[in-house]
PDB file of C-alpha atoms in Angstrom:
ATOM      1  CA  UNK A 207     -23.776   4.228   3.051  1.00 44.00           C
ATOM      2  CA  UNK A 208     -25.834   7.489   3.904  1.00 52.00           C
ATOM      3  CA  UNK A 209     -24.370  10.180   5.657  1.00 73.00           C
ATOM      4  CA  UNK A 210     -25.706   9.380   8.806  1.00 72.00           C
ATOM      5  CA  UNK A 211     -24.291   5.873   8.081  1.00 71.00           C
ATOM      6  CA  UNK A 212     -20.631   7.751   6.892  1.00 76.00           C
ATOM      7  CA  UNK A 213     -20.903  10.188   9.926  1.00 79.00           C
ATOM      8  CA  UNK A 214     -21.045   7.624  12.157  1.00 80.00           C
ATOM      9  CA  UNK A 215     -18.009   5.402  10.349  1.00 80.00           C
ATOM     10  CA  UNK A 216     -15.609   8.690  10.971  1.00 81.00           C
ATOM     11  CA  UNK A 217     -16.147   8.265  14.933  1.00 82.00           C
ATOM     12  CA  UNK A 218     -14.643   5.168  14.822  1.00 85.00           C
ATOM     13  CA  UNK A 219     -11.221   4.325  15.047  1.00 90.00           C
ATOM     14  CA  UNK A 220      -9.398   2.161  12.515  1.00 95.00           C
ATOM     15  CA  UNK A 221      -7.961  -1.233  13.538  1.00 96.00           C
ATOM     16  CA  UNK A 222      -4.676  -2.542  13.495  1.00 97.00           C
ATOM     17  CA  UNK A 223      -5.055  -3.920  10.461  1.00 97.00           C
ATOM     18  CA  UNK A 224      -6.934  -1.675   8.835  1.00 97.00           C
ATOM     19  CA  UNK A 225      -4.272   1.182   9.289  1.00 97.00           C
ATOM     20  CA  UNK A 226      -1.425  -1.381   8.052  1.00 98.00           C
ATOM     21  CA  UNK A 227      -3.531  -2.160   5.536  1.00 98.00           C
ATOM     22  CA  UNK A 228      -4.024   1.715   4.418  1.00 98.00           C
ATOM     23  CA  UNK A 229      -0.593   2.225   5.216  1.00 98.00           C
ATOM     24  CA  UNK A 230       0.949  -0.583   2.796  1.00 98.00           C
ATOM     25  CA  UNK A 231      -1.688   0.801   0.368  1.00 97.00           C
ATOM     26  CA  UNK A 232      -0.792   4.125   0.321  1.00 97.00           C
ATOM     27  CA  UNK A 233       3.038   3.495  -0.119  1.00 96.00           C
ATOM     28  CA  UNK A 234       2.351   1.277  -2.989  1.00 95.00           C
ATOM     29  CA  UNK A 235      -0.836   2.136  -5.351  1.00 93.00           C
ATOM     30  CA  UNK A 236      -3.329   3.439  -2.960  1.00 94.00           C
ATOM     31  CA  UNK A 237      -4.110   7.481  -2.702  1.00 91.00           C
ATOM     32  CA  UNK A 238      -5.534   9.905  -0.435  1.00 95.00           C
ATOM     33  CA  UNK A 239      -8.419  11.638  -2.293  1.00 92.00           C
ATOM     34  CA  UNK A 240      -9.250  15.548  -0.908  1.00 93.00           C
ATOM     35  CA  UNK A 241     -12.938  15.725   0.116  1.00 91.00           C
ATOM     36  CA  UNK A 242     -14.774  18.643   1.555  1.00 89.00           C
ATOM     37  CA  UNK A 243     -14.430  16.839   4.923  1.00 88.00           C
ATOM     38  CA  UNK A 244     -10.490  15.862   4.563  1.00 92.00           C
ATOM     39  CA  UNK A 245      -9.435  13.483   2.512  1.00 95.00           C
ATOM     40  CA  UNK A 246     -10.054   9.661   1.650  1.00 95.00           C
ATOM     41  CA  UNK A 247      -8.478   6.548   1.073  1.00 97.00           C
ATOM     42  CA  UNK A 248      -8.778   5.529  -2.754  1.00 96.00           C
ATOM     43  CA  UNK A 249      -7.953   2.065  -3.628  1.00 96.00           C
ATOM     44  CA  UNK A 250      -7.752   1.401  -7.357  1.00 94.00           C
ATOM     45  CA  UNK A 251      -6.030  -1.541  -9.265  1.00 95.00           C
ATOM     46  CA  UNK A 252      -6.555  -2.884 -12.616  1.00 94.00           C
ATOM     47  CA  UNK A 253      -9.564  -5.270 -13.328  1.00 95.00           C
ATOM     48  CA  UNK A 254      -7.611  -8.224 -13.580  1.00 94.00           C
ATOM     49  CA  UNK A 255      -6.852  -7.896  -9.711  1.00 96.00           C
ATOM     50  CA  UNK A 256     -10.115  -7.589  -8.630  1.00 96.00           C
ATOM     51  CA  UNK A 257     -10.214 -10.371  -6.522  1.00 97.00           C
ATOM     52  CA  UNK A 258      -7.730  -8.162  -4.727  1.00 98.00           C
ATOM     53  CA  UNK A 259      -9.884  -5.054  -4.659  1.00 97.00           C
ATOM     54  CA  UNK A 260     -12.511  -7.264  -3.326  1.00 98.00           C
ATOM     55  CA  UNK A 261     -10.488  -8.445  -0.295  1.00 98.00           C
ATOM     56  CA  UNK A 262      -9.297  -5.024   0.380  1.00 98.00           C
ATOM     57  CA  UNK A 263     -12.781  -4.103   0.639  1.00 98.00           C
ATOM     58  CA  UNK A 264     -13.980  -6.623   3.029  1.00 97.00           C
ATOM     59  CA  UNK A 265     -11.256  -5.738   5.163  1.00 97.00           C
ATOM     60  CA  UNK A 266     -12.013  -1.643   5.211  1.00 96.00           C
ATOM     61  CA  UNK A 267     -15.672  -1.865   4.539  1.00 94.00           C
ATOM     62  CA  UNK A 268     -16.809  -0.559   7.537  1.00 93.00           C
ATOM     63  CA  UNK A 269     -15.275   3.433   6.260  1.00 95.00           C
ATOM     64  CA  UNK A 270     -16.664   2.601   2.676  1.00 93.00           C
ATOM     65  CA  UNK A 271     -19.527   4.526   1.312  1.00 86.00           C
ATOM     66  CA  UNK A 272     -20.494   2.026  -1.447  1.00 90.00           C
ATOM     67  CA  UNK A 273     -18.789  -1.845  -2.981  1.00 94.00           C
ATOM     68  CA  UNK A 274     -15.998  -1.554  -5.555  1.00 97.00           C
ATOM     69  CA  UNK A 275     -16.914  -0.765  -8.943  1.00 96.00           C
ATOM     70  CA  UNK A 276     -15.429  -1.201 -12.539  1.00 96.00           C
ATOM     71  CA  UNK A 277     -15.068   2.201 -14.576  1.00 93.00           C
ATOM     72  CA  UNK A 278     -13.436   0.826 -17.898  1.00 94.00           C
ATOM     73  CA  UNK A 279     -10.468  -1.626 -17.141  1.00 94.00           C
ATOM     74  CA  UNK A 280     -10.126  -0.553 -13.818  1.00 95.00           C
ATOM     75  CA  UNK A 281     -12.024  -1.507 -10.317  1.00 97.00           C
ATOM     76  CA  UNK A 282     -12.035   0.422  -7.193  1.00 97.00           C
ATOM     77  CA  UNK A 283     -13.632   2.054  -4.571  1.00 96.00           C
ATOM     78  CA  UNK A 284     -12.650   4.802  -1.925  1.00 94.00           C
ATOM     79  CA  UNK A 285     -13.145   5.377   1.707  1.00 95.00           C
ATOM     80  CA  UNK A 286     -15.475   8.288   3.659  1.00 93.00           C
ATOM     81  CA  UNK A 287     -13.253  10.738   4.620  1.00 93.00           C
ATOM     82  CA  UNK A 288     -11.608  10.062   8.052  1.00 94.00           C
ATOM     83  CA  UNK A 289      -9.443  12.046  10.998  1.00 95.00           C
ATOM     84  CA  UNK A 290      -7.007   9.578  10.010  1.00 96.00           C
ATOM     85  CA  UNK A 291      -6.839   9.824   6.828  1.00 97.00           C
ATOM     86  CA  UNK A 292      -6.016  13.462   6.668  1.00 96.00           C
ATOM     87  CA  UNK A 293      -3.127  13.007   9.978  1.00 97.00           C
ATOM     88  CA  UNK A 294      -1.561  10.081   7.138  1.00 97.00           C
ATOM     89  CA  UNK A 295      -2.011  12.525   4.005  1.00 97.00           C
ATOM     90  CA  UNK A 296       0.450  15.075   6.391  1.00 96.00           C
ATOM     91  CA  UNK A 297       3.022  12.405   6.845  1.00 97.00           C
ATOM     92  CA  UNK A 298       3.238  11.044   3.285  1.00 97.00           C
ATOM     93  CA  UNK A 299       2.391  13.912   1.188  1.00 95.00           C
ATOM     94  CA  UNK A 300       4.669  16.862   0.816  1.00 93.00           C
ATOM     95  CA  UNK A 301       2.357  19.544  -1.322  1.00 90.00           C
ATOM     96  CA  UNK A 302       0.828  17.153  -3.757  1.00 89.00           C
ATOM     97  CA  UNK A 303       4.016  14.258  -3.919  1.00 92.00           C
ATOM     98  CA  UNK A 304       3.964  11.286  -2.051  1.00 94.00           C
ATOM     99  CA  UNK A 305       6.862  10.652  -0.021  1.00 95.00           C
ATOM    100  CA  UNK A 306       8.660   7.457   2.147  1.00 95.00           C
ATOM    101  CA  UNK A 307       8.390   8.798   5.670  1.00 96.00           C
ATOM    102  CA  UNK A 308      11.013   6.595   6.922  1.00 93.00           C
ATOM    103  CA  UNK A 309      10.333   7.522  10.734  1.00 94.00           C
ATOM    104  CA  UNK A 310       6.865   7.092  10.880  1.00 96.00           C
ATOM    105  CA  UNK A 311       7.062   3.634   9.006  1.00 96.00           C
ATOM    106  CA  UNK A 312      10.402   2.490  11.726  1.00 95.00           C
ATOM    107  CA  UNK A 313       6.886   2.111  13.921  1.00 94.00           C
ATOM    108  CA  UNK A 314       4.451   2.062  12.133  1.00 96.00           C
ATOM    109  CA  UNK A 315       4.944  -0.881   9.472  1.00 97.00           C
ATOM    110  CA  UNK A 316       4.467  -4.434   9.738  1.00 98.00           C
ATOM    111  CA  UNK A 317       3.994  -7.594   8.113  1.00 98.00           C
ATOM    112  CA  UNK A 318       0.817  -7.448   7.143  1.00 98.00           C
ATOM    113  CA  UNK A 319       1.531  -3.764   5.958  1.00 98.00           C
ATOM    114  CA  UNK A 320       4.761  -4.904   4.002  1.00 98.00           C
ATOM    115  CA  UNK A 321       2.701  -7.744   2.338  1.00 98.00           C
ATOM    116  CA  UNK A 322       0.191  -5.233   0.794  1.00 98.00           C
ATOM    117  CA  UNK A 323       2.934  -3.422  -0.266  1.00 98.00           C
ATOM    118  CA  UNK A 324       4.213  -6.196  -2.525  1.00 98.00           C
ATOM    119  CA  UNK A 325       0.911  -7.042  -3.454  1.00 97.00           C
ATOM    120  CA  UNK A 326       0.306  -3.658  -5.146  1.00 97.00           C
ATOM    121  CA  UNK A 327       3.968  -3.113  -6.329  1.00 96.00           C
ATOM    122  CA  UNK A 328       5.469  -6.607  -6.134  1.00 96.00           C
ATOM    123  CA  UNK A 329       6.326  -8.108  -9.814  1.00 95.00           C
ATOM    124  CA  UNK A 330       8.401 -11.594 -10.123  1.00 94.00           C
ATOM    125  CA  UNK A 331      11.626 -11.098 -11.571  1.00 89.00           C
ATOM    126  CA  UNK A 332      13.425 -15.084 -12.132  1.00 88.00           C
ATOM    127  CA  UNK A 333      14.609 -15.714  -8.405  1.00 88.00           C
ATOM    128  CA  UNK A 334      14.286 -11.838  -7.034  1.00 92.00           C
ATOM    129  CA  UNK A 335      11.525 -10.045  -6.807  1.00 95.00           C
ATOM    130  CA  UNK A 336      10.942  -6.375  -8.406  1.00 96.00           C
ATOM    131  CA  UNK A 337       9.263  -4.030  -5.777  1.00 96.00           C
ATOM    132  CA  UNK A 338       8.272  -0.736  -7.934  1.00 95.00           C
ATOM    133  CA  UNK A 339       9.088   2.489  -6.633  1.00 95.00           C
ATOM    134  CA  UNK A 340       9.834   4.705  -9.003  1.00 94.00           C
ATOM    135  CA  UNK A 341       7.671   7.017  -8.232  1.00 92.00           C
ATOM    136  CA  UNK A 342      10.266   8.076  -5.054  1.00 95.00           C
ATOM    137  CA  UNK A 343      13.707   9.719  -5.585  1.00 95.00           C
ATOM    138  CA  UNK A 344      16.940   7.899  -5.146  1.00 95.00           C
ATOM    139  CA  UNK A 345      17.252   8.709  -2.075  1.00 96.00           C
ATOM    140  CA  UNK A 346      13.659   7.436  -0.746  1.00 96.00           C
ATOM    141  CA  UNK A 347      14.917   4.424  -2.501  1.00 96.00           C
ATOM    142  CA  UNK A 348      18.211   4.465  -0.428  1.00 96.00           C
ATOM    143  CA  UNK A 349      16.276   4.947   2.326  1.00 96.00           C
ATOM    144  CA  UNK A 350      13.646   2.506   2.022  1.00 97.00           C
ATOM    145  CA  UNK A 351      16.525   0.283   1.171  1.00 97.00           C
ATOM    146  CA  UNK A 352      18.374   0.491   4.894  1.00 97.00           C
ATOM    147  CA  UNK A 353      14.619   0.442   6.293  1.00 97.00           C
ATOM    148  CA  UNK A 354      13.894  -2.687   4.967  1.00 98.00           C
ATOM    149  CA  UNK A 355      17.419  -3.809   5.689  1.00 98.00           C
ATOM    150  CA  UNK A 356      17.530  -2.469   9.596  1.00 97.00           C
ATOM    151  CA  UNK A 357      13.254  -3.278  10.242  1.00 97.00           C
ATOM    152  CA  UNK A 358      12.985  -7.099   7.894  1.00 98.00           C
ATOM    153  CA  UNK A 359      16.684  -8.016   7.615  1.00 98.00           C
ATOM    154  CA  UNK A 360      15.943  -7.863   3.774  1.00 98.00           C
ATOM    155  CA  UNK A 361      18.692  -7.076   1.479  1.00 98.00           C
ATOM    156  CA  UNK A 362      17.859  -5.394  -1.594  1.00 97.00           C
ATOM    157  CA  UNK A 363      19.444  -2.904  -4.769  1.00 96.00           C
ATOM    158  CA  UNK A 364      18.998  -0.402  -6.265  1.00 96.00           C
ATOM    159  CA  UNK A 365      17.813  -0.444 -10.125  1.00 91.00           C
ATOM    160  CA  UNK A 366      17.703   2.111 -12.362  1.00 91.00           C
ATOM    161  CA  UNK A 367      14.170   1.458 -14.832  1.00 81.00           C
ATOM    162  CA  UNK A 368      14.242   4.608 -17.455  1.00 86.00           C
ATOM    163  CA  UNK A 369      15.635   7.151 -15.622  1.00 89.00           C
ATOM    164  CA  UNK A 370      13.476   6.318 -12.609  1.00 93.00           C
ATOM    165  CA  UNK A 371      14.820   3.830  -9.732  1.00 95.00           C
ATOM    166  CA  UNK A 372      13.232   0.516  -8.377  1.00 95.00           C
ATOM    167  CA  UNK A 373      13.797  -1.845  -5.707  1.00 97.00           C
ATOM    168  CA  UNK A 374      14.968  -5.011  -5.969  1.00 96.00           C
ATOM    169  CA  UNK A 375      14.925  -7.856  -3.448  1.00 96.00           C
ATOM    170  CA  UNK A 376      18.246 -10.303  -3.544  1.00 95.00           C
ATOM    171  CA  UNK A 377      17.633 -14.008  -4.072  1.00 92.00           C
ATOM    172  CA  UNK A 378      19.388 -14.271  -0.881  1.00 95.00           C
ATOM    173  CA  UNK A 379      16.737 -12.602   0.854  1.00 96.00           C
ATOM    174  CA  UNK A 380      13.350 -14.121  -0.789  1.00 96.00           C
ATOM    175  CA  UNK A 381      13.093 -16.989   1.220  1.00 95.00           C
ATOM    176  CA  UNK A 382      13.222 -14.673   4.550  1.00 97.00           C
ATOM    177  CA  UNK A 383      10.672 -12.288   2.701  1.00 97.00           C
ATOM    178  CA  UNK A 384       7.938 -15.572   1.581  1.00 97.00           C
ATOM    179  CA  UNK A 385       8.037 -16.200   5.444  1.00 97.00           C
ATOM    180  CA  UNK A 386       6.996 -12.860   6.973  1.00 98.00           C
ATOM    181  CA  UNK A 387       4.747 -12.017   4.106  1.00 98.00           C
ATOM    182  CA  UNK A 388       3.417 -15.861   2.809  1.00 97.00           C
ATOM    183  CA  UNK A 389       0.947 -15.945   5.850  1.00 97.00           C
ATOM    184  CA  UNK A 390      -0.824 -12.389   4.259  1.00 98.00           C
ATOM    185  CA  UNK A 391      -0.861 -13.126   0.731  1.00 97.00           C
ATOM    186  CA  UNK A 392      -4.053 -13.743  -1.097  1.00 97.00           C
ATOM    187  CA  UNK A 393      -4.347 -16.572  -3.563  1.00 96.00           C
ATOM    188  CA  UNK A 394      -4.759 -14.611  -6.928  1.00 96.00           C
ATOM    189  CA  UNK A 395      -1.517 -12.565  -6.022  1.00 96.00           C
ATOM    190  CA  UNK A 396       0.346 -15.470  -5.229  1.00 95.00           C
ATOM    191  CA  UNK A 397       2.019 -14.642  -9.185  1.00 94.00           C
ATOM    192  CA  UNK A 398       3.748 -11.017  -7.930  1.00 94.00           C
ATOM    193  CA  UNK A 399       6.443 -13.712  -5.959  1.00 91.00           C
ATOM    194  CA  UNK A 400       9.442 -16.308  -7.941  1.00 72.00           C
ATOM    195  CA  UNK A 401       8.270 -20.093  -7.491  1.00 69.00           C
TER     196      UNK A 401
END
């Protein structure tokens, strides 16, 4: 994409999708990336997943500058910079940490959104399934805990994974999880949920 091309893709406005999609990215592996013009959305999983990557892209294409690429045993690619970007890099970035904004994902998170999630931070574990967020404090995790609770009716726990803490789904909860998300779940990630 030029930059006329990349000028024009920051006057338009993202879908519904495509902001649950960059929303269920950024709260698992996604990033916001500072650019001269703001910031932008970098999506970057391992090469194993890049079937993933790939439908990612052909979702968001439309704000992309160029397809994903491998750079050793990863494959990615990153968004222009956008308005909306840099409005969703205030709400879950405090400084340079990424944070749960609870509030803003009460109405802002869906489905489709909470399917991404699990794609990027989803791992099987037997009958339960692992979703990894160590990379919040204990009390994001309490909180995304009761959000997923009050918003899903999902139960979940709290685990503790070297001095860093993780969610974990109940059994008693996966089959009402593999029904909201099932519908949004791409083949090749079909592995991150239990049989």
């Amino acid at each position: 994409m030029d930059t006329k091309l990349a000028r024009e893709a920051r006057k338009l406005s993202f879908s519904q999708k495509q902001l649950m999609l960059t929303v269920g990215s950024i709260l698992g592996d996604g990033y916001l990336d500072k650019t001269t013009r703001g910031y932008s959305l970098r999506l970057n999983h391992g090469i194993s997943q890049k079937r993933y990557v790939d439908y990612k892209y052909q979702l968001i294409k439309s704000f992309v500058n160029s397809p994903p690429k491998r750079s050793g045993k990863a494959y990615y690619f990153r968004t222009v910079s956008h308005p909306i970007l840099t409005v969703l890099r205030n709400i879950f970035y405090v400084k340079q940490t990424k944070i749960a904004p609870i509030k803003f994902l009460e109405d802002n998170f869906d489905y489709f959104a909470l399917a991404i999630w699990i794609m990027d931070d989803g791992a099987a574990d037997k009958n339960q399934l692992r979703i990894n967020t160590q990379s919040f404090t204990y009390q994001e995790n309490l909180w995304l805990s009761s959000f997923l609770q009050a918003k899903f009716g999902i139960s979940t726990t709290i685990n503790v994974d070297k001095s860093k803490y993780r969610l974990r789904v109940k059994d008693s909860s996966m089959n009402l999880l593999k029904k909201m998300i099932l519908p949004y779940i791409i083949p090749s990630m079909l592995y991150k949920l239990s049989p």
